[in-house]
Amino acid sequence: GLNEGCSIHLEGESQAFLHTLSWNPYEQWPRGVRRYEVQRRYGRDSTFAQLDLLRPEQRTYKDNRWDYDWGRYEYRIRAEERPNDFYRATSISNEITLNQPPRVRIPNAFSPNGDGLNETFKLRTLFVRSFHLRIYNRWGELVYETRDKDQSWDGAVDDLTTMDNVFIYQLNYVGWDRLLRSPSGNVKVTR
């Protein structure tokens, strides 16, 4: 049979591009722990999957493998008893959730002139859950809008190429921490 207990307490810390996990040793088995399995779950309908197997003396783990479109990660630790003839017990820790903070890089200029370099106003996003970009001309008229973080603006206004060279962007975005961030500024178009 499978004998399951739960006395492992898992803790974690989130830093930029790094989650650090630590847990106390499982000490209920006379034969001791055979190994610890680090498990992670992310995504809407995913199940816990093995990230790594660790020796019994290892009780910290650093995770830096990311899906840059997803920022919420859940972890747990599964301990296995050193087996004997009759059964192998396991123990599963508490589950913790760690979020990667969202990151957006906004260029301050681009040049839609056909040379293949910096042709569009394209924001680079990591761990962003929702996104709304608006671009205005100098008179405050909306000239471009998107909610698709993978879309970019080619500098066209009303399907015509404008000679205006400075525009104002207003961005609203949210990560898995559910905090709204609203940077704004100027972008220069050089032709």
mmCIF file of C-alpha atoms in Angstrom:
data_model
loop_
_atom_site.group_PDB
_atom_site.id
_atom_site.type_symbol
_atom_site.label_atom_id
_atom_site.label_comp_id
_atom_site.label_asym_id
_atom_site.label_seq_id
_atom_site.Cartn_x
_atom_site.Cartn_y
_atom_site.Cartn_z
ATOM 1 C CA GLY A 1 0.000 0.000 0.000
ATOM 2 C CA LEU A 2 0.883 3.658 -0.101
ATOM 3 C CA ASN A 3 1.173 5.354 3.265
ATOM 4 C CA GLU A 4 0.866 9.145 2.910
ATOM 5 C CA GLY A 5 1.632 11.712 5.569
ATOM 6 C CA CYS A 6 2.060 15.474 5.596
ATOM 7 C CA SER A 7 4.576 17.172 7.870
ATOM 8 C CA ILE A 8 6.822 18.983 5.390
ATOM 9 C CA HIS A 9 6.493 22.754 5.511
ATOM 10 C CA LEU A 10 7.457 24.428 2.219
ATOM 11 C CA GLU A 11 8.343 28.116 1.957
ATOM 12 C CA GLY A 12 9.351 30.155 -1.064
ATOM 13 C CA GLU A 13 10.683 33.503 -2.159
ATOM 14 C CA SER A 14 10.133 35.199 -5.505
ATOM 15 C CA GLN A 15 12.804 37.388 -7.067
ATOM 16 C CA ALA A 16 13.228 38.568 -10.638
ATOM 17 C CA PHE A 17 13.570 35.427 -12.785
ATOM 18 C CA LEU A 18 14.166 33.220 -9.727
ATOM 19 C CA HIS A 19 12.013 31.304 -7.251
ATOM 20 C CA THR A 20 13.834 29.880 -4.232
ATOM 21 C CA LEU A 21 12.158 27.047 -2.308
ATOM 22 C CA SER A 22 13.124 25.661 1.092
ATOM 23 C CA TRP A 23 11.572 23.083 3.409
ATOM 24 C CA ASN A 24 12.162 21.277 6.671
ATOM 25 C CA PRO A 25 13.287 17.635 6.629
ATOM 26 C CA TYR A 26 10.674 14.907 6.949
ATOM 27 C CA GLU A 27 11.652 13.039 10.137
ATOM 28 C CA GLN A 28 8.830 10.558 10.787
ATOM 29 C CA TRP A 29 10.313 7.537 9.028
ATOM 30 C CA PRO A 30 12.749 5.237 10.873
ATOM 31 C CA ARG A 31 14.580 4.472 7.601
ATOM 32 C CA GLY A 32 14.676 8.148 6.619
ATOM 33 C CA VAL A 33 13.974 9.921 3.341
ATOM 34 C CA ARG A 34 15.052 8.299 0.063
ATOM 35 C CA ARG A 35 14.620 11.490 -1.984
ATOM 36 C CA TYR A 36 12.621 14.690 -2.372
ATOM 37 C CA GLU A 37 10.706 15.442 -5.540
ATOM 38 C CA VAL A 38 10.158 19.114 -6.415
ATOM 39 C CA GLN A 39 6.834 19.531 -8.220
ATOM 40 C CA ARG A 40 5.481 22.570 -10.067
ATOM 41 C CA ARG A 41 2.154 23.467 -11.619
ATOM 42 C CA TYR A 42 1.317 26.434 -13.846
ATOM 43 C CA GLY A 43 -1.311 27.197 -16.416
ATOM 44 C CA ARG A 44 -5.070 27.088 -16.229
ATOM 45 C CA ASP A 45 -5.707 23.341 -16.129
ATOM 46 C CA SER A 46 -2.313 21.835 -15.481
ATOM 47 C CA THR A 47 -1.428 19.240 -12.880
ATOM 48 C CA PHE A 48 1.675 19.073 -10.730
ATOM 49 C CA ALA A 49 4.683 17.818 -12.691
ATOM 50 C CA GLN A 50 8.147 16.820 -11.563
ATOM 51 C CA LEU A 51 10.768 19.554 -11.816
ATOM 52 C CA ASP A 52 13.608 17.689 -10.152
ATOM 53 C CA LEU A 53 14.623 14.842 -7.824
ATOM 54 C CA LEU A 54 16.915 15.733 -4.921
ATOM 55 C CA ARG A 55 19.016 13.775 -2.442
ATOM 56 C CA PRO A 56 17.686 13.689 1.157
ATOM 57 C CA GLU A 57 20.242 16.236 2.373
ATOM 58 C CA GLN A 58 19.102 18.796 -0.243
ATOM 59 C CA ARG A 59 16.270 20.938 1.087
ATOM 60 C CA THR A 60 16.478 24.030 -1.090
ATOM 61 C CA TYR A 61 15.746 24.430 -4.773
ATOM 62 C CA LYS A 62 16.090 27.294 -7.249
ATOM 63 C CA ASP A 63 13.649 27.420 -10.176
ATOM 64 C CA ASN A 64 14.481 29.629 -13.165
ATOM 65 C CA ARG A 65 12.640 27.852 -15.999
ATOM 66 C CA TRP A 66 9.814 30.068 -17.250
ATOM 67 C CA ASP A 67 6.940 30.369 -19.636
ATOM 68 C CA TYR A 68 7.191 34.135 -20.275
ATOM 69 C CA ASP A 69 3.451 34.375 -21.029
ATOM 70 C CA TRP A 70 2.544 32.962 -17.613
ATOM 71 C CA GLY A 71 3.546 34.404 -14.240
ATOM 72 C CA ARG A 72 1.835 32.259 -11.568
ATOM 73 C CA TYR A 73 3.593 29.099 -10.355
ATOM 74 C CA GLU A 74 2.527 26.639 -7.666
ATOM 75 C CA TYR A 75 4.953 24.320 -5.907
ATOM 76 C CA ARG A 76 4.946 21.373 -3.549
ATOM 77 C CA ILE A 77 7.492 18.833 -2.290
ATOM 78 C CA ARG A 78 6.948 15.083 -2.249
ATOM 79 C CA ALA A 79 9.166 12.982 0.017
ATOM 80 C CA GLU A 80 9.690 9.261 -0.499
ATOM 81 C CA GLU A 81 10.627 6.944 2.344
ATOM 82 C CA ARG A 82 13.598 4.621 1.975
ATOM 83 C CA PRO A 83 11.760 1.465 0.914
ATOM 84 C CA ASN A 84 11.437 -1.696 2.931
ATOM 85 C CA ASP A 85 9.916 -5.028 1.919
ATOM 86 C CA PHE A 86 6.308 -4.065 2.495
ATOM 87 C CA TYR A 87 5.637 -0.528 1.367
ATOM 88 C CA ARG A 88 7.083 2.798 0.408
ATOM 89 C CA ALA A 89 5.477 5.770 2.152
ATOM 90 C CA THR A 90 5.289 9.265 0.703
ATOM 91 C CA SER A 91 4.630 12.634 2.248
ATOM 92 C CA ILE A 92 3.464 15.750 0.408
ATOM 93 C CA SER A 93 4.106 19.273 1.642
ATOM 94 C CA ASN A 94 1.778 22.237 1.684
ATOM 95 C CA GLU A 95 1.340 24.012 -1.674
ATOM 96 C CA ILE A 96 2.667 27.522 -2.207
ATOM 97 C CA THR A 97 2.123 30.022 -5.018
ATOM 98 C CA LEU A 98 4.845 32.356 -6.268
ATOM 99 C CA ASN A 99 4.352 35.031 -8.927
ATOM 100 C CA GLN A 100 6.921 36.476 -11.291
ATOM 101 C CA PRO A 101 6.442 40.249 -11.513
ATOM 102 C CA PRO A 102 5.481 41.488 -14.974
ATOM 103 C CA ARG A 103 8.077 43.297 -17.065
ATOM 104 C CA VAL A 104 7.587 45.539 -20.075
ATOM 105 C CA ARG A 105 10.297 47.172 -22.173
ATOM 106 C CA ILE A 106 9.042 50.208 -24.064
ATOM 107 C CA PRO A 107 11.190 51.661 -26.853
ATOM 108 C CA ASN A 108 11.422 55.456 -27.014
ATOM 109 C CA ALA A 109 11.810 55.608 -30.802
ATOM 110 C CA PHE A 110 11.395 53.615 -34.000
ATOM 111 C CA SER A 111 12.003 54.208 -37.699
ATOM 112 C CA PRO A 112 9.448 52.840 -40.198
ATOM 113 C CA ASN A 113 11.657 53.583 -43.209
ATOM 114 C CA GLY A 114 11.977 50.150 -44.820
ATOM 115 C CA ASP A 115 15.566 49.379 -43.781
ATOM 116 C CA GLY A 116 14.480 46.371 -41.699
ATOM 117 C CA LEU A 117 15.669 47.833 -38.383
ATOM 118 C CA ASN A 118 13.267 49.122 -35.688
ATOM 119 C CA GLU A 119 10.402 49.280 -38.199
ATOM 120 C CA THR A 120 7.589 49.196 -35.604
ATOM 121 C CA PHE A 121 6.747 50.325 -32.078
ATOM 122 C CA LYS A 122 6.878 46.898 -30.395
ATOM 123 C CA LEU A 123 6.754 46.430 -26.637
ATOM 124 C CA ARG A 124 8.567 43.443 -25.153
ATOM 125 C CA THR A 125 6.515 41.803 -22.405
ATOM 126 C CA LEU A 126 7.273 39.109 -19.828
ATOM 127 C CA PHE A 127 4.775 37.641 -17.331
ATOM 128 C CA VAL A 128 2.018 40.051 -18.470
ATOM 129 C CA ARG A 129 -1.569 38.880 -17.996
ATOM 130 C CA SER A 130 -3.566 41.731 -19.565
ATOM 131 C CA PHE A 131 -2.459 44.640 -21.704
ATOM 132 C CA HIS A 132 -4.002 47.806 -23.202
ATOM 133 C CA LEU A 133 -1.886 50.215 -25.268
ATOM 134 C CA ARG A 134 -3.144 53.550 -26.630
ATOM 135 C CA ILE A 135 -1.166 56.004 -28.769
ATOM 136 C CA TYR A 136 -2.185 59.641 -29.225
ATOM 137 C CA ASN A 137 -0.957 62.394 -31.531
ATOM 138 C CA ARG A 138 0.147 65.800 -30.212
ATOM 139 C CA TRP A 139 -3.480 67.038 -30.207
ATOM 140 C CA GLY A 140 -4.595 64.189 -27.948
ATOM 141 C CA GLU A 141 -6.383 62.246 -30.689
ATOM 142 C CA LEU A 142 -6.236 58.455 -30.406
ATOM 143 C CA VAL A 143 -4.321 57.120 -33.434
ATOM 144 C CA TYR A 144 -3.687 53.493 -32.412
ATOM 145 C CA GLU A 145 -4.997 51.042 -29.835
ATOM 146 C CA THR A 146 -4.460 47.347 -29.060
ATOM 147 C CA ARG A 147 -5.053 44.819 -26.290
ATOM 148 C CA ASP A 148 -2.725 42.284 -27.955
ATOM 149 C CA LYS A 149 0.735 42.397 -26.360
ATOM 150 C CA ASP A 150 2.222 40.746 -29.459
ATOM 151 C CA GLN A 151 0.924 43.387 -31.871
ATOM 152 C CA SER A 152 3.055 46.368 -32.936
ATOM 153 C CA TRP A 153 2.328 49.806 -34.395
ATOM 154 C CA ASP A 154 3.831 50.704 -37.790
ATOM 155 C CA GLY A 155 3.479 54.472 -37.331
ATOM 156 C CA ALA A 156 0.534 54.771 -39.715
ATOM 157 C CA VAL A 157 -2.323 57.097 -38.757
ATOM 158 C CA ASP A 158 -5.716 56.607 -40.484
ATOM 159 C CA ASP A 159 -3.926 54.368 -43.024
ATOM 160 C CA LEU A 160 -1.695 57.301 -44.030
ATOM 161 C CA THR A 161 1.872 57.844 -43.010
ATOM 162 C CA THR A 162 1.980 60.948 -40.858
ATOM 163 C CA MET A 163 4.836 63.396 -40.732
ATOM 164 C CA ASP A 164 4.297 63.935 -37.011
ATOM 165 C CA ASN A 165 7.336 62.616 -35.248
ATOM 166 C CA VAL A 166 6.376 62.548 -31.543
ATOM 167 C CA PHE A 167 3.452 60.568 -30.115
ATOM 168 C CA ILE A 168 2.246 59.903 -26.587
ATOM 169 C CA TYR A 169 1.697 56.323 -25.405
ATOM 170 C CA GLN A 170 -0.486 55.264 -22.479
ATOM 171 C CA LEU A 171 -0.131 51.670 -21.347
ATOM 172 C CA ASN A 172 -2.145 49.731 -18.768
ATOM 173 C CA TYR A 173 -0.980 46.237 -17.873
ATOM 174 C CA VAL A 174 -1.486 43.690 -15.111
ATOM 175 C CA GLY A 175 0.599 40.709 -14.049
ATOM 176 C CA TRP A 176 -0.356 37.732 -11.906
ATOM 177 C CA ASP A 177 0.000 39.923 -8.807
ATOM 178 C CA ARG A 178 -3.183 41.695 -10.061
ATOM 179 C CA LEU A 179 -1.602 45.154 -9.678
ATOM 180 C CA LEU A 180 -2.378 47.699 -12.401
ATOM 181 C CA ARG A 181 0.646 49.488 -13.829
ATOM 182 C CA SER A 182 0.122 52.534 -16.068
ATOM 183 C CA PRO A 183 3.295 53.921 -17.609
ATOM 184 C CA SER A 184 3.053 56.689 -20.188
ATOM 185 C CA GLY A 185 5.515 58.727 -22.192
ATOM 186 C CA ASN A 186 6.658 59.822 -25.617
ATOM 187 C CA VAL A 187 7.758 57.787 -28.587
ATOM 188 C CA LYS A 188 9.661 59.406 -31.444
ATOM 189 C CA VAL A 189 9.147 58.293 -35.035
ATOM 190 C CA THR A 190 12.156 58.904 -37.270
ATOM 191 C CA ARG A 191 11.815 58.330 -40.998
#
